[in-house]
Coordinates of C-alpha atoms and ligand atoms in Angstrom, one line a residue:
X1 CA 122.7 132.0 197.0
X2 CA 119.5 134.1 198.4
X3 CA 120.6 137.8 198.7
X4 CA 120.5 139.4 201.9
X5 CA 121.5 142.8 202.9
X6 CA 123.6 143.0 205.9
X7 CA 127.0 141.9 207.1
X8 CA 125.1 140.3 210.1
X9 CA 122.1 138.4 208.1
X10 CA 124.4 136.7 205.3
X11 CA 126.8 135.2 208.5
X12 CA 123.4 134.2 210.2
X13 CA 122.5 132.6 207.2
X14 CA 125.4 130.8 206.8
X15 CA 124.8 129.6 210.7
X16 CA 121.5 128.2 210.2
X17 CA 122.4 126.8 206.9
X18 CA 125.3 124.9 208.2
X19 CA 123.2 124.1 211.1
X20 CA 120.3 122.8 208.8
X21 CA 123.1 120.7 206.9
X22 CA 124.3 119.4 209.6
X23 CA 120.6 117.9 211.1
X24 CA 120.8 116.4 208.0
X25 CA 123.2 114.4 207.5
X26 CA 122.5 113.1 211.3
X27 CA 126.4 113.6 212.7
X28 CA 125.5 115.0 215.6
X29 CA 129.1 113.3 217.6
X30 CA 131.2 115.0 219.9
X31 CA 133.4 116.4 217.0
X32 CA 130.3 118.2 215.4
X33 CA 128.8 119.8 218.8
X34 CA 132.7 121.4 219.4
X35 CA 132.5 122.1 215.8
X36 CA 129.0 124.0 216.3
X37 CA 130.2 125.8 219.3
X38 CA 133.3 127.2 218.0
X39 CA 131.4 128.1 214.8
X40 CA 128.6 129.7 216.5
X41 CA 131.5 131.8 218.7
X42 CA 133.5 132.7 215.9
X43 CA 130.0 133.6 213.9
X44 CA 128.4 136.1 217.1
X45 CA 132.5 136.8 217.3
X46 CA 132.4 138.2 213.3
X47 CA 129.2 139.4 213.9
X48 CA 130.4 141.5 216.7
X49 CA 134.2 142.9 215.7
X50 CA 134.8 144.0 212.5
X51 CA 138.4 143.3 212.6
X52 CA 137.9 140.1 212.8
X53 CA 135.3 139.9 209.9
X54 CA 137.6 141.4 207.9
X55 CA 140.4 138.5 208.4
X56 CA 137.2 136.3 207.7
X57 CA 137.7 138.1 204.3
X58 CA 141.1 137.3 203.6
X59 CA 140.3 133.3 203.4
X60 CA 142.4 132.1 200.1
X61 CA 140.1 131.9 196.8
X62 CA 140.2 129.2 195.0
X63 CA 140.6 128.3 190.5
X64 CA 140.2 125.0 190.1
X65 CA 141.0 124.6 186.3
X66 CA 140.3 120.9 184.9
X67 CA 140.5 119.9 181.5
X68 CA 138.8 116.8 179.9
X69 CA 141.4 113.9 179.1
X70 CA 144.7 115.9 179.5
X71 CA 147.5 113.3 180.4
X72 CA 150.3 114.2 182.4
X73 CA 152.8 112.9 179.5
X74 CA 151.3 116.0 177.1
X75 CA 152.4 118.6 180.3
X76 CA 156.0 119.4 179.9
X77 CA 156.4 119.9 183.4
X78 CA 155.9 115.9 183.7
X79 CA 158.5 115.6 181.4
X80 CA 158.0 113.0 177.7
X81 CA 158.1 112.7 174.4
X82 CA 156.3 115.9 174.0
X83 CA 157.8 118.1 176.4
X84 CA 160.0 120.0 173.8
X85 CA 157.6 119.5 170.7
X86 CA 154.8 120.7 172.7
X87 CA 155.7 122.7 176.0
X88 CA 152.8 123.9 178.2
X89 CA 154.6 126.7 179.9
X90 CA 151.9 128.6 181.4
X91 CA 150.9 125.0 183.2
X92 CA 154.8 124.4 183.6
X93 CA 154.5 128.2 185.2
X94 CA 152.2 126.8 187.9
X95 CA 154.3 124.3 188.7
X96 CA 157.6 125.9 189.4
X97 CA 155.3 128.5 191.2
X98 CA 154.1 125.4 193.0
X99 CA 153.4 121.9 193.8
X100 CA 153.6 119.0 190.7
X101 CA 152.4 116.0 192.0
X102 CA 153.4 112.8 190.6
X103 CA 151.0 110.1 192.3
X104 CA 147.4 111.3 192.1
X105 CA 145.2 108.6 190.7
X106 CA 141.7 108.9 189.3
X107 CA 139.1 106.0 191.3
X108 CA 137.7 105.9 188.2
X109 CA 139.4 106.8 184.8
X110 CA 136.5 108.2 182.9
X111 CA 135.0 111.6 182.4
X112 CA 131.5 111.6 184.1
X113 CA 132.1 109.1 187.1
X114 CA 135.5 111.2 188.0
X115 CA 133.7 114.7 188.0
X116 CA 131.3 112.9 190.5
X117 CA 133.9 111.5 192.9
X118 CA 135.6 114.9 193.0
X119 CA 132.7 116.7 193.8
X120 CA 131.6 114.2 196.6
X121 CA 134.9 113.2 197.7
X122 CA 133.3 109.9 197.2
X123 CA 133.8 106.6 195.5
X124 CA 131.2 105.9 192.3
X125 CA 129.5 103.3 194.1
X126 CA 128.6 105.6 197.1
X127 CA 127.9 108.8 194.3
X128 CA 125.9 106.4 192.7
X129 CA 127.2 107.8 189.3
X130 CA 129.7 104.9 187.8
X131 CA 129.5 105.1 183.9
X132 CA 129.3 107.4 181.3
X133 CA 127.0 105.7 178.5
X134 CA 123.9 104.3 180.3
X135 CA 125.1 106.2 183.6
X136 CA 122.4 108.1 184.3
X137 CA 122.6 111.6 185.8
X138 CA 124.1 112.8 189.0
X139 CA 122.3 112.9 192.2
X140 CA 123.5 116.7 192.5
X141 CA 121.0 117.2 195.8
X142 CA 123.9 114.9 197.3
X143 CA 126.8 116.6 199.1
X144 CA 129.1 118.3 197.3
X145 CA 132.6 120.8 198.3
X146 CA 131.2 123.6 196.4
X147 CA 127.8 123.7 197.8
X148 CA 129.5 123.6 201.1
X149 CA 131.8 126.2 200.1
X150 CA 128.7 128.5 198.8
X151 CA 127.2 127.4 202.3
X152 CA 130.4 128.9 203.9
X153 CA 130.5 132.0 202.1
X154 CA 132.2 131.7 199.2
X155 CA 130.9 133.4 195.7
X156 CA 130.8 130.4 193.5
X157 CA 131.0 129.8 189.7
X158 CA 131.4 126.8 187.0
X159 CA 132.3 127.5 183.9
X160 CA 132.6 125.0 180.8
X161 CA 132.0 121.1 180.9
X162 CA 130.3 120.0 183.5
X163 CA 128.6 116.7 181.6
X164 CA 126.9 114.9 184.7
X165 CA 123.1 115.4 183.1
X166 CA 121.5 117.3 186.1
X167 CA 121.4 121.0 186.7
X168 CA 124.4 122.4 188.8
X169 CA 124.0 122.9 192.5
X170 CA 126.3 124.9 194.5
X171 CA 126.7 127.5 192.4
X172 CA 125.9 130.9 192.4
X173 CA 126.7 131.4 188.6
X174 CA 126.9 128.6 185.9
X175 CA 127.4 128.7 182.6
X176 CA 128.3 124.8 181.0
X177 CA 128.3 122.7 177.8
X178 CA 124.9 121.7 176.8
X179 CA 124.6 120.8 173.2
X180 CA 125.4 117.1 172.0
X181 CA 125.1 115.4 175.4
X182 CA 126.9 118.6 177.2
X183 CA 130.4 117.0 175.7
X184 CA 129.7 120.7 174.0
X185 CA 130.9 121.1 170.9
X186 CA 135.1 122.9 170.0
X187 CA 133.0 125.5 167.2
X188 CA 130.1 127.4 168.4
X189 CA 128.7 125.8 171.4
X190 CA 125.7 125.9 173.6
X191 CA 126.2 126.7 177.4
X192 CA 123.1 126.6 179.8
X193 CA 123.8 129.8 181.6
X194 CA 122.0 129.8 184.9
X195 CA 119.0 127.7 183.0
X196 CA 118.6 129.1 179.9
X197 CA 120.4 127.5 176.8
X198 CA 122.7 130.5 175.1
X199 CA 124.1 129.4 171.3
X200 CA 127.9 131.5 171.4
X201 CA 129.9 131.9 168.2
X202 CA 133.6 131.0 168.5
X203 CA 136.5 128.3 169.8
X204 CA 135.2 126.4 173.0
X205 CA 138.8 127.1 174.9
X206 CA 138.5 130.8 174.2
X207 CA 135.3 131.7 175.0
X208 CA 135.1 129.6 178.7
X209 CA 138.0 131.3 179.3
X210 CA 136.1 134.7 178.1
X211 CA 133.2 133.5 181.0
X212 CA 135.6 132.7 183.8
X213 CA 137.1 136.2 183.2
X214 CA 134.1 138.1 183.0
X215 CA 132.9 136.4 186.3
X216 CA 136.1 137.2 187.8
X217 CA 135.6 141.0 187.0
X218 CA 132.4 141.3 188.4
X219 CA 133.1 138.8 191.4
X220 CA 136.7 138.5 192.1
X221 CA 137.0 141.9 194.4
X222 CA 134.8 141.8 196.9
X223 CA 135.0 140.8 200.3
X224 CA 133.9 137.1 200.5
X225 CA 136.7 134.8 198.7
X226 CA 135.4 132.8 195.6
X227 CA 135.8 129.6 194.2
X228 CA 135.8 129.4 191.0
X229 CA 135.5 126.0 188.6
X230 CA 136.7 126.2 185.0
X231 CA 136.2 123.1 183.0
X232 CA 137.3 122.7 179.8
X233 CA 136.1 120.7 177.0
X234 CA 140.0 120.3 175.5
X235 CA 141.3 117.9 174.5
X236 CA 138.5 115.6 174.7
X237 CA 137.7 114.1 171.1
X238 CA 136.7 114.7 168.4
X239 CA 140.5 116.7 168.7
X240 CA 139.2 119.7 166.9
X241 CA 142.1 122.5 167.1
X242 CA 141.7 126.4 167.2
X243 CA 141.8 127.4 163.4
X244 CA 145.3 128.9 164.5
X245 CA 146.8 126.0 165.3
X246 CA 145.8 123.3 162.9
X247 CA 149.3 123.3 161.3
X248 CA 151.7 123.8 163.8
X249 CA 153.4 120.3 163.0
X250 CA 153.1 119.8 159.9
X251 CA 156.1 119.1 158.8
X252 CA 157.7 116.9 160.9
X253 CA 156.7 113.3 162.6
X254 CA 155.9 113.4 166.1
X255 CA 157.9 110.6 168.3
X256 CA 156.3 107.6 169.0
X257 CA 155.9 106.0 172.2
X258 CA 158.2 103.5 173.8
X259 CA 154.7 100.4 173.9
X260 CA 153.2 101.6 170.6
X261 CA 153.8 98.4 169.2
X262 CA 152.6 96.6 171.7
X263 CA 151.6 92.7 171.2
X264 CA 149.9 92.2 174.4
X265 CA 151.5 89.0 175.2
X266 CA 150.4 87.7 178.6
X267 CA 147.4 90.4 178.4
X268 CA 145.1 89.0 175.6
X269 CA 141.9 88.6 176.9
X270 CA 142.1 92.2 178.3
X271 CA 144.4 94.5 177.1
X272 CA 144.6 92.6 173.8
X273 CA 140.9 92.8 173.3
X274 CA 139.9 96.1 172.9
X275 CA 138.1 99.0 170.9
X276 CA 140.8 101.8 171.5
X277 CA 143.9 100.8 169.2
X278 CA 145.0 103.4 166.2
X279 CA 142.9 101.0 164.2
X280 CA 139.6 102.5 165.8
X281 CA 139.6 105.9 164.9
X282 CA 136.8 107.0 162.7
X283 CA 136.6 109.2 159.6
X284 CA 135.8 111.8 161.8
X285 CA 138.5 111.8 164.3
X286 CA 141.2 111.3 161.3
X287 CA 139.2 115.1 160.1
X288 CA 137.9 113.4 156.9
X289 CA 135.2 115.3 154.7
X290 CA 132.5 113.1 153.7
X291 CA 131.3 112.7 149.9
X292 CA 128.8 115.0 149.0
X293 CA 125.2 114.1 147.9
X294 CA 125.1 112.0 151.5
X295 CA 121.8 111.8 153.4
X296 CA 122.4 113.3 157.2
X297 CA 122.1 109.5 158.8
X298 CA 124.3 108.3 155.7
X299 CA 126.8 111.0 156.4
X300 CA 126.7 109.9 160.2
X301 CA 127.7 106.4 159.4
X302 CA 129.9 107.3 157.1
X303 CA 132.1 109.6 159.7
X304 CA 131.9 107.6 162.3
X305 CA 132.9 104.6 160.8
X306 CA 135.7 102.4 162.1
X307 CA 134.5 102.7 165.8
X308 CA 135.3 98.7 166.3
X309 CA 137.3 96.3 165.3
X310 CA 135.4 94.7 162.9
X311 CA 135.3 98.4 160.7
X312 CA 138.8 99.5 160.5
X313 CA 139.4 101.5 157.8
X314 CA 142.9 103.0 155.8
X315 CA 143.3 106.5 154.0
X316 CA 144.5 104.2 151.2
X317 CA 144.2 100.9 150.3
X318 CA 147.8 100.6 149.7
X319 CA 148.5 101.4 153.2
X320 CA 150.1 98.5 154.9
X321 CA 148.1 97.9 158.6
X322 CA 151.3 99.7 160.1
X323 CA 151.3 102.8 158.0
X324 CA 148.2 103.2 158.0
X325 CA 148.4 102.6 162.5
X326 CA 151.2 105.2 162.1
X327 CA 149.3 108.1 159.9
X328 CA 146.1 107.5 162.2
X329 CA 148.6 108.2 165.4
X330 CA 150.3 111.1 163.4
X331 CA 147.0 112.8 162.8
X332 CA 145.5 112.4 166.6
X333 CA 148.1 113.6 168.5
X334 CA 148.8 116.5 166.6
X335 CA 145.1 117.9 166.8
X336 CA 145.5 116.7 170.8
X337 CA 148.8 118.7 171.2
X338 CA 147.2 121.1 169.4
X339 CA 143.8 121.4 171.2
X340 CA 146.5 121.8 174.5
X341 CA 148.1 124.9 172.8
X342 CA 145.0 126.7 173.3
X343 CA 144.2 125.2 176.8
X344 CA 148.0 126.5 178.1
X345 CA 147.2 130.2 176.6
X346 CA 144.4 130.2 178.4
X347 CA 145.1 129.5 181.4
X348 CA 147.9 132.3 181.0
X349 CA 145.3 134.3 180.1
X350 CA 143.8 133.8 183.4
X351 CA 147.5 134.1 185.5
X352 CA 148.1 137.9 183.5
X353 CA 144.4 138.8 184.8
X354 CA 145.3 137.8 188.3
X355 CA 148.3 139.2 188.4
X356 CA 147.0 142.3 187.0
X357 CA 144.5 142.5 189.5
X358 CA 146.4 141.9 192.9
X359 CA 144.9 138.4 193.3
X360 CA 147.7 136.0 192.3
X361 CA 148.8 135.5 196.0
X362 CA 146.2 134.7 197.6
X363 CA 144.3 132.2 195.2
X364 CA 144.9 129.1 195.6
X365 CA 145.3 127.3 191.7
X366 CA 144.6 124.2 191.0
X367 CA 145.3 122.3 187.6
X368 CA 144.5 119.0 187.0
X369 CA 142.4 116.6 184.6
X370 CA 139.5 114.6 185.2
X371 CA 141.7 111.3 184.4
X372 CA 144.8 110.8 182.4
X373 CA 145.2 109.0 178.9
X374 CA 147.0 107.1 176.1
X375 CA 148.7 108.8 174.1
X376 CA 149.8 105.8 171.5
X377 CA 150.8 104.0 174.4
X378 CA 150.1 100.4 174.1
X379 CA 148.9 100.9 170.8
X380 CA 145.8 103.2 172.4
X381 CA 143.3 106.4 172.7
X382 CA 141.5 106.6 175.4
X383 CA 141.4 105.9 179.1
X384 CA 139.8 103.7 181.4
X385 CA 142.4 100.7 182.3
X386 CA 144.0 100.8 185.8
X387 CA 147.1 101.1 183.6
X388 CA 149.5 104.3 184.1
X389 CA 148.6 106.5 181.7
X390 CA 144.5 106.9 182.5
X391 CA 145.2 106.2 186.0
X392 CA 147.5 108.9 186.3
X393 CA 145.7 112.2 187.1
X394 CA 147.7 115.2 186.3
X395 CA 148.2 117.6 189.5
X396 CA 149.5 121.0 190.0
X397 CA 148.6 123.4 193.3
X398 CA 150.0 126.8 193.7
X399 CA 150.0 129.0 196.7
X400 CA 152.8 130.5 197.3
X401 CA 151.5 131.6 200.8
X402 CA 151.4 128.3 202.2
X403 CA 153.4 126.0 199.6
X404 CA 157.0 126.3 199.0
X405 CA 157.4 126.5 195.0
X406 CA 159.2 124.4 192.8
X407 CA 158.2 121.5 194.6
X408 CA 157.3 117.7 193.9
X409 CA 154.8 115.7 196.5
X410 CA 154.7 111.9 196.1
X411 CA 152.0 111.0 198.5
X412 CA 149.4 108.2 196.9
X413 CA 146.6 110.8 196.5
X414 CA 143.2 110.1 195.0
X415 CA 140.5 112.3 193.5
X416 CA 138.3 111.7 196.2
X417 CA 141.3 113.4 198.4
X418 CA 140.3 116.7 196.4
X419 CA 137.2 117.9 198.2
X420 CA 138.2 117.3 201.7
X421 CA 141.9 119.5 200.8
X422 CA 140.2 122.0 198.9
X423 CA 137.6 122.7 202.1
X424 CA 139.9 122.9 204.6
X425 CA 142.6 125.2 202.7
X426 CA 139.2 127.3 203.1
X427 CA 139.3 126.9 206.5
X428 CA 136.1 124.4 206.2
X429 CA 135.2 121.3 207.9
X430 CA 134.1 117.7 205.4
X431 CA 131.3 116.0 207.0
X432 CA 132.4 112.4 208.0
X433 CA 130.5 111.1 204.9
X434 CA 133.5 112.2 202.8
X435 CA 135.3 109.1 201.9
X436 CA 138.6 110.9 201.0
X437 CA 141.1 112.6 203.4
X438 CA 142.3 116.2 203.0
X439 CA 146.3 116.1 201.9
X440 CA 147.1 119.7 203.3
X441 CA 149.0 119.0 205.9
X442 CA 151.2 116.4 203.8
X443 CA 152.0 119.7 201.4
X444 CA 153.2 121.6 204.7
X445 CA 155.7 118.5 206.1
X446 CA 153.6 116.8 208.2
X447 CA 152.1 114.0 206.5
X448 CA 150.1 111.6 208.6
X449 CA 151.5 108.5 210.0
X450 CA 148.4 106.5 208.7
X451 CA 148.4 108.0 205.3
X452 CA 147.6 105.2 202.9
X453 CA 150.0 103.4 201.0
X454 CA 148.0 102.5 198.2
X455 CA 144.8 103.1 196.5
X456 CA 141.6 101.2 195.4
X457 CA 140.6 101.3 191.9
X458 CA 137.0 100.2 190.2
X459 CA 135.8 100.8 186.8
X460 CA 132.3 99.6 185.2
X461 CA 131.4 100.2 182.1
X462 CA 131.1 97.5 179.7
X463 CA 130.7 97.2 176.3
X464 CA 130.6 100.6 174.9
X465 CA 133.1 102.2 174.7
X466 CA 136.1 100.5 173.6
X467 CA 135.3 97.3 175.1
X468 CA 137.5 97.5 178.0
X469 CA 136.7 94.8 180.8
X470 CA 134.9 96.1 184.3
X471 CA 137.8 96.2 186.8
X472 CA 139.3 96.6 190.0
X473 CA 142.4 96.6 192.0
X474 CA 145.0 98.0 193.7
X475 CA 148.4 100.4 193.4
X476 CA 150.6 101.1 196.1
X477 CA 154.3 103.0 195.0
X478 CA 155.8 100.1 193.9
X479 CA 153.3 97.3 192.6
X480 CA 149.8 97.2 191.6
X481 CA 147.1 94.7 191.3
X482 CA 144.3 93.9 188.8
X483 CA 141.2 91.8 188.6
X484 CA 139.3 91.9 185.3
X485 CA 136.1 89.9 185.7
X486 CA 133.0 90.8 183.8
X487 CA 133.4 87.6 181.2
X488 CA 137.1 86.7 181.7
X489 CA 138.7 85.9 184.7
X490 CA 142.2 87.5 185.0
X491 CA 144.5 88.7 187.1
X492 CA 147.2 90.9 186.7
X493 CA 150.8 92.3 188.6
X494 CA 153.1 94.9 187.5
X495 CA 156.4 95.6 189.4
X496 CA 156.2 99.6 188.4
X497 CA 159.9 99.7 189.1
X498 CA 160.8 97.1 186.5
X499 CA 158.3 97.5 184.5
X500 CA 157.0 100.8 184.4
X501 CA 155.5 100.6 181.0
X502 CA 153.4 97.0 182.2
X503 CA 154.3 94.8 179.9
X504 CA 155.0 92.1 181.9
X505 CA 152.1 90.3 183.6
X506 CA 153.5 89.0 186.7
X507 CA 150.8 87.0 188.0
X508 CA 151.8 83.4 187.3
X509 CA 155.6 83.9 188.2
X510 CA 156.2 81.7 191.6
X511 CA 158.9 84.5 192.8
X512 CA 155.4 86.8 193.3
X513 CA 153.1 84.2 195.3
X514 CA 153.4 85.6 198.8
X515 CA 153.2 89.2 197.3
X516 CA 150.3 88.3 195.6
X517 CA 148.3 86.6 198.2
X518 CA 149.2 89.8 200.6
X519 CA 147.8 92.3 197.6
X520 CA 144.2 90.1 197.1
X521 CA 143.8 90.2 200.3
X522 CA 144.4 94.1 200.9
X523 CA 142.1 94.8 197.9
X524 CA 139.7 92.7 199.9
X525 CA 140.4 95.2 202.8
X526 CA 140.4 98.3 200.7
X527 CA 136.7 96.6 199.5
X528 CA 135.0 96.3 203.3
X529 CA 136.7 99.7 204.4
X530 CA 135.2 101.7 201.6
X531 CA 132.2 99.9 201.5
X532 CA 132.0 98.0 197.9
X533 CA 132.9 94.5 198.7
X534 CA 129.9 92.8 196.6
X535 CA 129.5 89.9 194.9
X536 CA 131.2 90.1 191.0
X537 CA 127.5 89.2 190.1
X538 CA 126.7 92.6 191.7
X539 CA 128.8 94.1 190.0
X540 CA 128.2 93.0 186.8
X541 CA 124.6 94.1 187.4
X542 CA 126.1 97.6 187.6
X543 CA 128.1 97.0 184.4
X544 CA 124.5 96.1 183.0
X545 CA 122.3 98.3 184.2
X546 CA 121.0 101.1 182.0
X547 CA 121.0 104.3 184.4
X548 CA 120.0 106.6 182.0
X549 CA 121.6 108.7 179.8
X550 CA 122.4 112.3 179.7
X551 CA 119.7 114.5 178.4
X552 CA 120.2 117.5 176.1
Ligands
LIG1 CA1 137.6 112.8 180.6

């Protein structure tokens, strides 16, 4: 943000900014001309009575802390197979100080197209950013909440992965992965601080963690509230833990979960026909030291070999398939688990220097991930599917000021909800634009009588990676509905209350035919009211279509 010098020219700035906005995105309705008025009175109001600048002051800051692939089964608050092997307690701390929330969905389970939706409180096909490979780079001169927040008066920061291609906007510092892609690297990375690329020596987790901090010192005091975005890389792959905790399991097995032996009876042609079992890691991922006396492209190969199904590899030949399945699974979710270690001491690294520094009350913290994933489940890594575990977005607000703690909210919430909530806990109007509806008032008892009962799911991307099939559908809190179609044709139902783990395709059983027809034809619905009901040969075009791809 330009710097100005008085009191009276940064609020006029902020008038004729949101005025300028506004003009812009042409909503000049009733709502916005009452909205203008009251601003402009509470602005020459401010500008006029310090008193009442300085309750202009006390507006909540906000941490918004996201990690990259972070499912809600590897948070111990959540509950799992992990929660004793692994506990997160500085997460877990959040929630008991807080809100866990145990139905917020990702519109799109994968890393780039997510970060998008949250920023715009938009779906992908409005964003116009719906894949990661070939997907282009983010329109950031679009709308986004922190822009608006900046615009508003927030001091605004991102710190850590940010992996949409173009520069930042909205943000009065940023400092964000840029080497290999901007995925960043766990050892050593590049960040582009503010423009220029800065090569730091260390652990990815820590030293984010070291930027956030040092922002927060030099920003967190003054007057105007901040909102602050820290991103971590962790645990994305390649799984690479802190040199501290590469051991910490060593000796014993971790559980396995309930559909790791999945056959995917009744799910062949999609679930069964994939690029993300335990047979698909690479020699990388499994931590394996190539032979010496490699060339660097022979070396490549050689690591990331086993990507597909036709390269699966064993540690030993005299591995059955299953032992070897089981080893591969051994070895990935320790180093995930692991990666999460340093991700929870971080963020109670960031708690101590709030609560240190008198600021715990009145920040608003956010935890979340930018989707869920599998964690063995069905045999799998990754995300993508509509299925539970990548749909599933891990949630956690605290504030104790306005939300009672030790709480559970099971609204059907979406991440283009986020933007919408996070502006008006700062006291900030969306523009009509935003797709996604603010959930505060469902946190303080009054949810909406026309809050939705389900949500609308679409994912694109098709071949790479992991050969899962483009899809869309809908979940409501008791049954959801699939529609894989780029070259198969297949529908799916799950009962989530028999079924939770969706094992059982429902979709030819008789009992289901009325349930069915009412589902296809409130996807159909969910389609016209969000504006992406196009042909499938539209949408394979967007499946096909080479956007781009990130630049270093
Ligand atoms: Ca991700």
């Amino acid at each position: 943000m330009k710097k100005v010098d008085s009191f009276n020219e940064v609020i006029s700035e902020h008038f004729l900014n949101l005025f300028n906005f506004k003009f812009k995105t042409m909503k000049m309705n009733l709502r916005t001309i009452v909205g203008f008025t009251l601003a402009g009175t509470l602005i020459l109001t401010a500008c006029q009575s310090p008193n009442t600048a300085k309750q202009e002051s006390k507006r909540p800051n906000i941490i918004y802390i996201m990690s990259d692939d972070h499912a809600a089964q590897a948070i111990s608050a959540y509950g799992g197979i992990f929660d004793s092997i692994a506990p997160t307690p500085n997460i877990d701390r959040l929630a008991h100080e807080g809100i866990l929330f145990n139905n917020v969905f990702c519109t799109n389970a994968i890393c780039g197209p997510s970060r998008a939706a949250i920023l715009t409180g938009k779906y992908s096909h409005v964003n116009g950013y719906y894949k990661n490979e070939s997907g282009g780079q983010f329109n950031s001169d679009q709308w986004t909440f922190p822009e608006e927040l900046q615009r508003n008066g927030y001091k605004t920061a991102l710190v850590g992965k940010w992996h949409l291609g173009s520069e930042p906007k909205g943000f009065d510092f940023f400092k964000y992965h840029s080497n290999a892609g901007q995925q960043g690297s766990y050892w050593d990375p590049e960040y582009n601080e503010n423009g220029k690329i800065v090569s730091e020596k260390g652990y990815a987790t820590n030293l984010t963690t070291d930027f956030a901090l040092n922002w927060l010192r030099e920003n967190g005091k003054g007057n105007d509230p901040f909102c602050l975005l820290l991103q971590y890389k962790a645990p994305h792959r390649p799984w690479e833990p802190d040199e501290k905790y590469k051991d910490l399991w060593e000796d014993i097995d971790m559980p396995y979960p309930a559909t790791f032996n999945d056959d995917y009876k009744g799910r062949e042609k999609t679930a069964g026909d994939t690029d993300m079992n335990m047979g698909s890691f690479n020699r990388r991922d499994m931590k394996l030291n190539a032979p010496e006396n490699m060339s660097a492209k022979e070396r490549r190969d050689w690591m990331t070999y086993g990507n597909n199904r036709e390269e699966q590899w064993k540690p030993d030949e005299n591995m059955t398939d299953q032992e070897a399945r089981e080893w591969k699974y051994q070895t990935y979710i320790k180093d995930y688990l692991a990666c999460i270690r340093s991700v929870d001491d971080n963020i109670g690294r960031v708690l101590e220097y709030l609560e240190e520094n008198g600021l715990l009350e009145n920040t608003v913290i956010i935890y979340m991930a930018d989707q869920g994933f599998f964690l063995g489940e069905h045999g799998w890594f990754d995300k993508r599917f509509m299925y539970e575990e990548s749909l599933r977005m891990p949630f956690i607000m605290r504030f104790p000021e306005q939300f009672q703690a030790n709480t559970t909210n099971d609204d059907i919430i979406t991440n283009i909800d986020f933007a919408p909530t996070i502006l008006e806990v700062a006291g900030v109007e969306a523009p009509e634009e935003v797709q996604g509806r603010s959930f505060l008032a469902n946190l303080k008892g009054n949810k909406p009588a026309d809050w939705p009962e389900s949500m609308y799911y679409h994912y694109y991307e098709f071949p790479y990676w992991h050969h899962v099939q483009p899809h869309y559908g809908i979940r409501n809190s008791r049954y959801k509905l699939i529609h894989f179609y780029y070259n198969v044709d297949v529908w799916e139902l799950y009962d989530l209350k028999t079924d939770p783990n969706e094992l059982n395709n429902l979709i030819d059983d008789p009992a289901y035919t009325n349930l069915i027809s009412d589902m296809k034809a409130e996807v159909q619905e969910k389609m016209k009211y969000y504006q992406n009901d196009k042909s499938l040969d539209e949408f394979r075009e967007i499946s096909d279509k080479d956007f781009g791809n990130i630049v270093h």
